[in-house]
PDB file of C-alpha atoms in Angstrom:
ATOM      1  CA  UNK A   1      27.434 -11.857 -26.257  1.00 80.00           C
ATOM      2  CA  UNK A   2      26.387 -10.104 -23.752  1.00 90.00           C
ATOM      3  CA  UNK A   3      23.295 -11.176 -22.199  1.00 95.00           C
ATOM      4  CA  UNK A   4      20.147  -9.107 -20.542  1.00 97.00           C
ATOM      5  CA  UNK A   5      18.886  -8.757 -17.143  1.00 98.00           C
ATOM      6  CA  UNK A   6      16.233  -7.751 -15.121  1.00 98.00           C
ATOM      7  CA  UNK A   7      16.934  -6.803 -11.266  1.00 98.00           C
ATOM      8  CA  UNK A   8      14.644  -6.575  -8.275  1.00 98.00           C
ATOM      9  CA  UNK A   9      17.018  -5.294  -5.466  1.00 98.00           C
ATOM     10  CA  UNK A  10      14.372  -4.573  -1.188  1.00 98.00           C
ATOM     11  CA  UNK A  11      15.918  -2.637   0.893  1.00 98.00           C
ATOM     12  CA  UNK A  12      15.561  -3.076   4.220  1.00 97.00           C
ATOM     13  CA  UNK A  13      16.528  -1.918   7.573  1.00 97.00           C
ATOM     14  CA  UNK A  14      18.172  -4.620   9.915  1.00 97.00           C
ATOM     15  CA  UNK A  15      15.797  -5.396  12.316  1.00 95.00           C
ATOM     16  CA  UNK A  16      17.770  -4.537  15.173  1.00 96.00           C
ATOM     17  CA  UNK A  17      17.704  -0.586  13.815  1.00 97.00           C
ATOM     18  CA  UNK A  18      14.571   1.390  14.789  1.00 97.00           C
ATOM     19  CA  UNK A  19      12.004   2.305  11.895  1.00 97.00           C
ATOM     20  CA  UNK A  20      10.261   6.398  13.010  1.00 97.00           C
ATOM     21  CA  UNK A  21       8.961   6.197   9.362  1.00 97.00           C
ATOM     22  CA  UNK A  22       7.857   2.764   9.657  1.00 97.00           C
ATOM     23  CA  UNK A  23       6.430   3.169  13.351  1.00 97.00           C
ATOM     24  CA  UNK A  24       4.496   6.813  12.242  1.00 98.00           C
ATOM     25  CA  UNK A  25       2.675   4.373   9.112  1.00 98.00           C
ATOM     26  CA  UNK A  26       1.193   1.476  11.305  1.00 98.00           C
ATOM     27  CA  UNK A  27       0.434   4.392  13.959  1.00 98.00           C
ATOM     28  CA  UNK A  28      -1.467   6.032  10.532  1.00 98.00           C
ATOM     29  CA  UNK A  29      -2.882   3.091   9.964  1.00 98.00           C
ATOM     30  CA  UNK A  30      -4.168   2.072  13.083  1.00 97.00           C
ATOM     31  CA  UNK A  31      -6.080   5.684  13.152  1.00 98.00           C
ATOM     32  CA  UNK A  32      -7.961   5.125  10.739  1.00 98.00           C
ATOM     33  CA  UNK A  33      -9.516   1.864  12.057  1.00 98.00           C
ATOM     34  CA  UNK A  34      -6.631  -0.712  10.255  1.00 98.00           C
ATOM     35  CA  UNK A  35      -7.333  -2.266  14.094  1.00 97.00           C
ATOM     36  CA  UNK A  36      -5.246  -5.565  11.623  1.00 98.00           C
ATOM     37  CA  UNK A  37      -2.211  -3.882  11.137  1.00 97.00           C
ATOM     38  CA  UNK A  38       0.616  -5.827  13.754  1.00 96.00           C
ATOM     39  CA  UNK A  39       3.721  -4.646  12.040  1.00 95.00           C
ATOM     40  CA  UNK A  40       5.122  -1.827   9.328  1.00 97.00           C
ATOM     41  CA  UNK A  41       8.643  -1.466   7.793  1.00 97.00           C
ATOM     42  CA  UNK A  42       9.422   1.326   5.305  1.00 97.00           C
ATOM     43  CA  UNK A  43      12.262   0.052   2.438  1.00 97.00           C
ATOM     44  CA  UNK A  44      13.669   1.032  -0.940  1.00 97.00           C
ATOM     45  CA  UNK A  45      13.040  -1.188  -4.060  1.00 98.00           C
ATOM     46  CA  UNK A  46      14.764  -0.568  -7.193  1.00 98.00           C
ATOM     47  CA  UNK A  47      14.275  -2.158 -10.882  1.00 98.00           C
ATOM     48  CA  UNK A  48      17.336  -1.771 -13.531  1.00 98.00           C
ATOM     49  CA  UNK A  49      18.635  -3.688 -16.484  1.00 97.00           C
ATOM     50  CA  UNK A  50      21.621  -4.745 -17.224  1.00 97.00           C
ATOM     51  CA  UNK A  51      24.310  -6.496 -18.988  1.00 96.00           C
ATOM     52  CA  UNK A  52      26.333  -9.564 -18.246  1.00 97.00           C
ATOM     53  CA  UNK A  53      28.268 -12.476 -20.225  1.00 96.00           C
ATOM     54  CA  UNK A  54      26.606 -15.256 -17.809  1.00 96.00           C
ATOM     55  CA  UNK A  55      23.682 -15.651 -14.636  1.00 96.00           C
ATOM     56  CA  UNK A  56      26.799 -15.873 -12.260  1.00 97.00           C
ATOM     57  CA  UNK A  57      28.248 -12.447 -13.194  1.00 97.00           C
ATOM     58  CA  UNK A  58      24.951 -11.047 -12.926  1.00 98.00           C
ATOM     59  CA  UNK A  59      25.199 -11.541  -9.773  1.00 98.00           C
ATOM     60  CA  UNK A  60      28.961 -10.718  -8.713  1.00 98.00           C
ATOM     61  CA  UNK A  61      28.118  -7.006 -10.452  1.00 98.00           C
ATOM     62  CA  UNK A  62      24.138  -6.802  -8.146  1.00 98.00           C
ATOM     63  CA  UNK A  63      25.936  -8.095  -5.430  1.00 98.00           C
ATOM     64  CA  UNK A  64      28.916  -5.051  -5.286  1.00 98.00           C
ATOM     65  CA  UNK A  65      26.632  -2.625  -6.196  1.00 98.00           C
ATOM     66  CA  UNK A  66      24.168  -3.049  -3.187  1.00 98.00           C
ATOM     67  CA  UNK A  67      27.483  -3.569  -1.120  1.00 97.00           C
ATOM     68  CA  UNK A  68      29.247   0.222  -1.989  1.00 98.00           C
ATOM     69  CA  UNK A  69      25.455   2.229  -2.982  1.00 98.00           C
ATOM     70  CA  UNK A  70      22.252   1.159  -3.299  1.00 98.00           C
ATOM     71  CA  UNK A  71      22.134  -0.125   0.571  1.00 98.00           C
ATOM     72  CA  UNK A  72      23.842   1.266   4.003  1.00 97.00           C
ATOM     73  CA  UNK A  73      24.744  -2.572   4.196  1.00 96.00           C
ATOM     74  CA  UNK A  74      25.835  -1.786   8.797  1.00 97.00           C
ATOM     75  CA  UNK A  75      22.125  -0.825   9.201  1.00 97.00           C
ATOM     76  CA  UNK A  76      20.284  -2.216   5.872  1.00 98.00           C
ATOM     77  CA  UNK A  77      20.227  -5.869   4.593  1.00 98.00           C
ATOM     78  CA  UNK A  78      19.329  -6.500   0.628  1.00 98.00           C
ATOM     79  CA  UNK A  79      18.303  -9.240  -1.043  1.00 98.00           C
ATOM     80  CA  UNK A  80      18.103  -9.587  -5.552  1.00 98.00           C
ATOM     81  CA  UNK A  81      15.869 -11.018  -7.884  1.00 98.00           C
ATOM     82  CA  UNK A  82      17.702 -11.805 -11.618  1.00 98.00           C
ATOM     83  CA  UNK A  83      15.656 -12.950 -14.527  1.00 97.00           C
ATOM     84  CA  UNK A  84      16.712 -12.777 -17.977  1.00 96.00           C
ATOM     85  CA  UNK A  85      15.152 -10.781 -20.307  1.00 95.00           C
ATOM     86  CA  UNK A  86      13.458 -12.198 -23.975  1.00 87.00           C
ATOM     87  CA  UNK A  87      15.212 -11.789 -26.554  1.00 77.00           C
ATOM     88  CA  UNK A  88      12.678 -10.180 -29.670  1.00 65.00           C
TER      89      UNK A  88
END
Protein backbone atom coordinates (compact mmCIF):
# COMPACT_ATOMS: atom_id res chain seq x y z
CA UNK A 1 0.00 0.00 0.00
CA UNK A 2 1.39 3.39 -1.02
CA UNK A 3 2.03 6.12 1.51
CA UNK A 4 1.27 9.76 0.77
CA UNK A 5 4.02 12.34 1.23
CA UNK A 6 4.21 16.11 1.15
CA UNK A 7 7.32 17.58 -0.46
CA UNK A 8 8.73 21.09 -0.23
CA UNK A 9 11.31 21.75 -2.93
CA UNK A 10 13.70 24.70 -2.93
CA UNK A 11 15.52 25.63 -6.14
CA UNK A 12 18.24 28.28 -6.01
CA UNK A 13 20.84 29.61 -8.39
CA UNK A 14 24.36 28.34 -7.84
CA UNK A 15 26.52 30.92 -6.08
CA UNK A 16 28.70 31.25 -9.20
CA UNK A 17 25.70 32.36 -11.32
CA UNK A 18 24.76 36.04 -11.49
CA UNK A 19 21.26 36.86 -10.23
CA UNK A 20 20.03 40.09 -11.86
CA UNK A 21 16.57 39.74 -10.29
CA UNK A 22 18.11 39.40 -6.83
CA UNK A 23 20.34 42.41 -7.49
CA UNK A 24 17.31 44.48 -8.55
CA UNK A 25 15.36 43.50 -5.42
CA UNK A 26 18.37 44.25 -3.22
CA UNK A 27 18.73 47.68 -4.82
CA UNK A 28 15.02 48.41 -4.42
CA UNK A 29 15.04 47.43 -0.76
CA UNK A 30 18.05 49.65 -0.07
CA UNK A 31 16.36 52.57 -1.85
CA UNK A 32 13.35 52.01 0.42
CA UNK A 33 15.59 52.47 3.44
CA UNK A 34 16.38 48.83 4.30
CA UNK A 35 20.11 49.43 4.41
CA UNK A 36 20.72 46.31 6.51
CA UNK A 37 20.09 44.12 3.44
CA UNK A 38 23.42 42.73 2.28
CA UNK A 39 22.49 40.23 -0.43
CA UNK A 40 19.37 38.93 -2.18
CA UNK A 41 19.09 35.78 -4.30
CA UNK A 42 15.85 34.80 -6.00
CA UNK A 43 14.77 31.15 -6.26
CA UNK A 44 11.75 28.90 -6.68
CA UNK A 45 9.62 27.13 -4.09
CA UNK A 46 7.52 24.13 -5.13
CA UNK A 47 5.10 22.03 -3.07
CA UNK A 48 3.71 18.69 -4.17
CA UNK A 49 2.00 15.63 -2.84
CA UNK A 50 3.06 12.22 -4.05
CA UNK A 51 2.54 8.57 -3.25
CA UNK A 52 5.32 6.01 -2.89
CA UNK A 53 5.88 2.58 -1.41
CA UNK A 54 8.29 4.01 1.18
CA UNK A 55 10.25 7.15 2.02
CA UNK A 56 13.35 6.00 0.12
CA UNK A 57 11.35 5.57 -3.10
CA UNK A 58 9.73 8.99 -2.62
CA UNK A 59 13.17 10.60 -2.20
CA UNK A 60 14.51 8.81 -5.27
CA UNK A 61 11.57 9.97 -7.37
CA UNK A 62 11.90 13.54 -6.10
CA UNK A 63 15.59 13.54 -7.01
CA UNK A 64 14.71 12.34 -10.52
CA UNK A 65 11.96 14.96 -10.93
CA UNK A 66 14.28 17.76 -9.82
CA UNK A 67 17.12 16.57 -12.07
CA UNK A 68 14.90 16.11 -15.11
CA UNK A 69 12.38 18.98 -14.91
CA UNK A 70 12.16 21.14 -11.80
CA UNK A 71 15.73 22.46 -11.71
CA UNK A 72 18.32 23.30 -14.33
CA UNK A 73 21.21 21.55 -12.61
CA UNK A 74 23.77 23.37 -14.76
CA UNK A 75 22.99 26.67 -13.00
CA UNK A 76 20.70 25.70 -10.09
CA UNK A 77 20.89 23.71 -6.87
CA UNK A 78 17.93 22.08 -5.20
CA UNK A 79 17.00 20.51 -1.91
CA UNK A 80 13.75 19.18 -0.55
CA UNK A 81 11.94 18.32 2.65
CA UNK A 82 9.71 15.27 2.70
CA UNK A 83 7.08 14.52 5.33
CA UNK A 84 4.63 11.68 5.55
CA UNK A 85 1.04 12.86 5.44
CA UNK A 86 -1.34 11.81 8.15
CA UNK A 87 -4.04 9.39 7.12
CA UNK A 88 -7.60 10.11 8.05
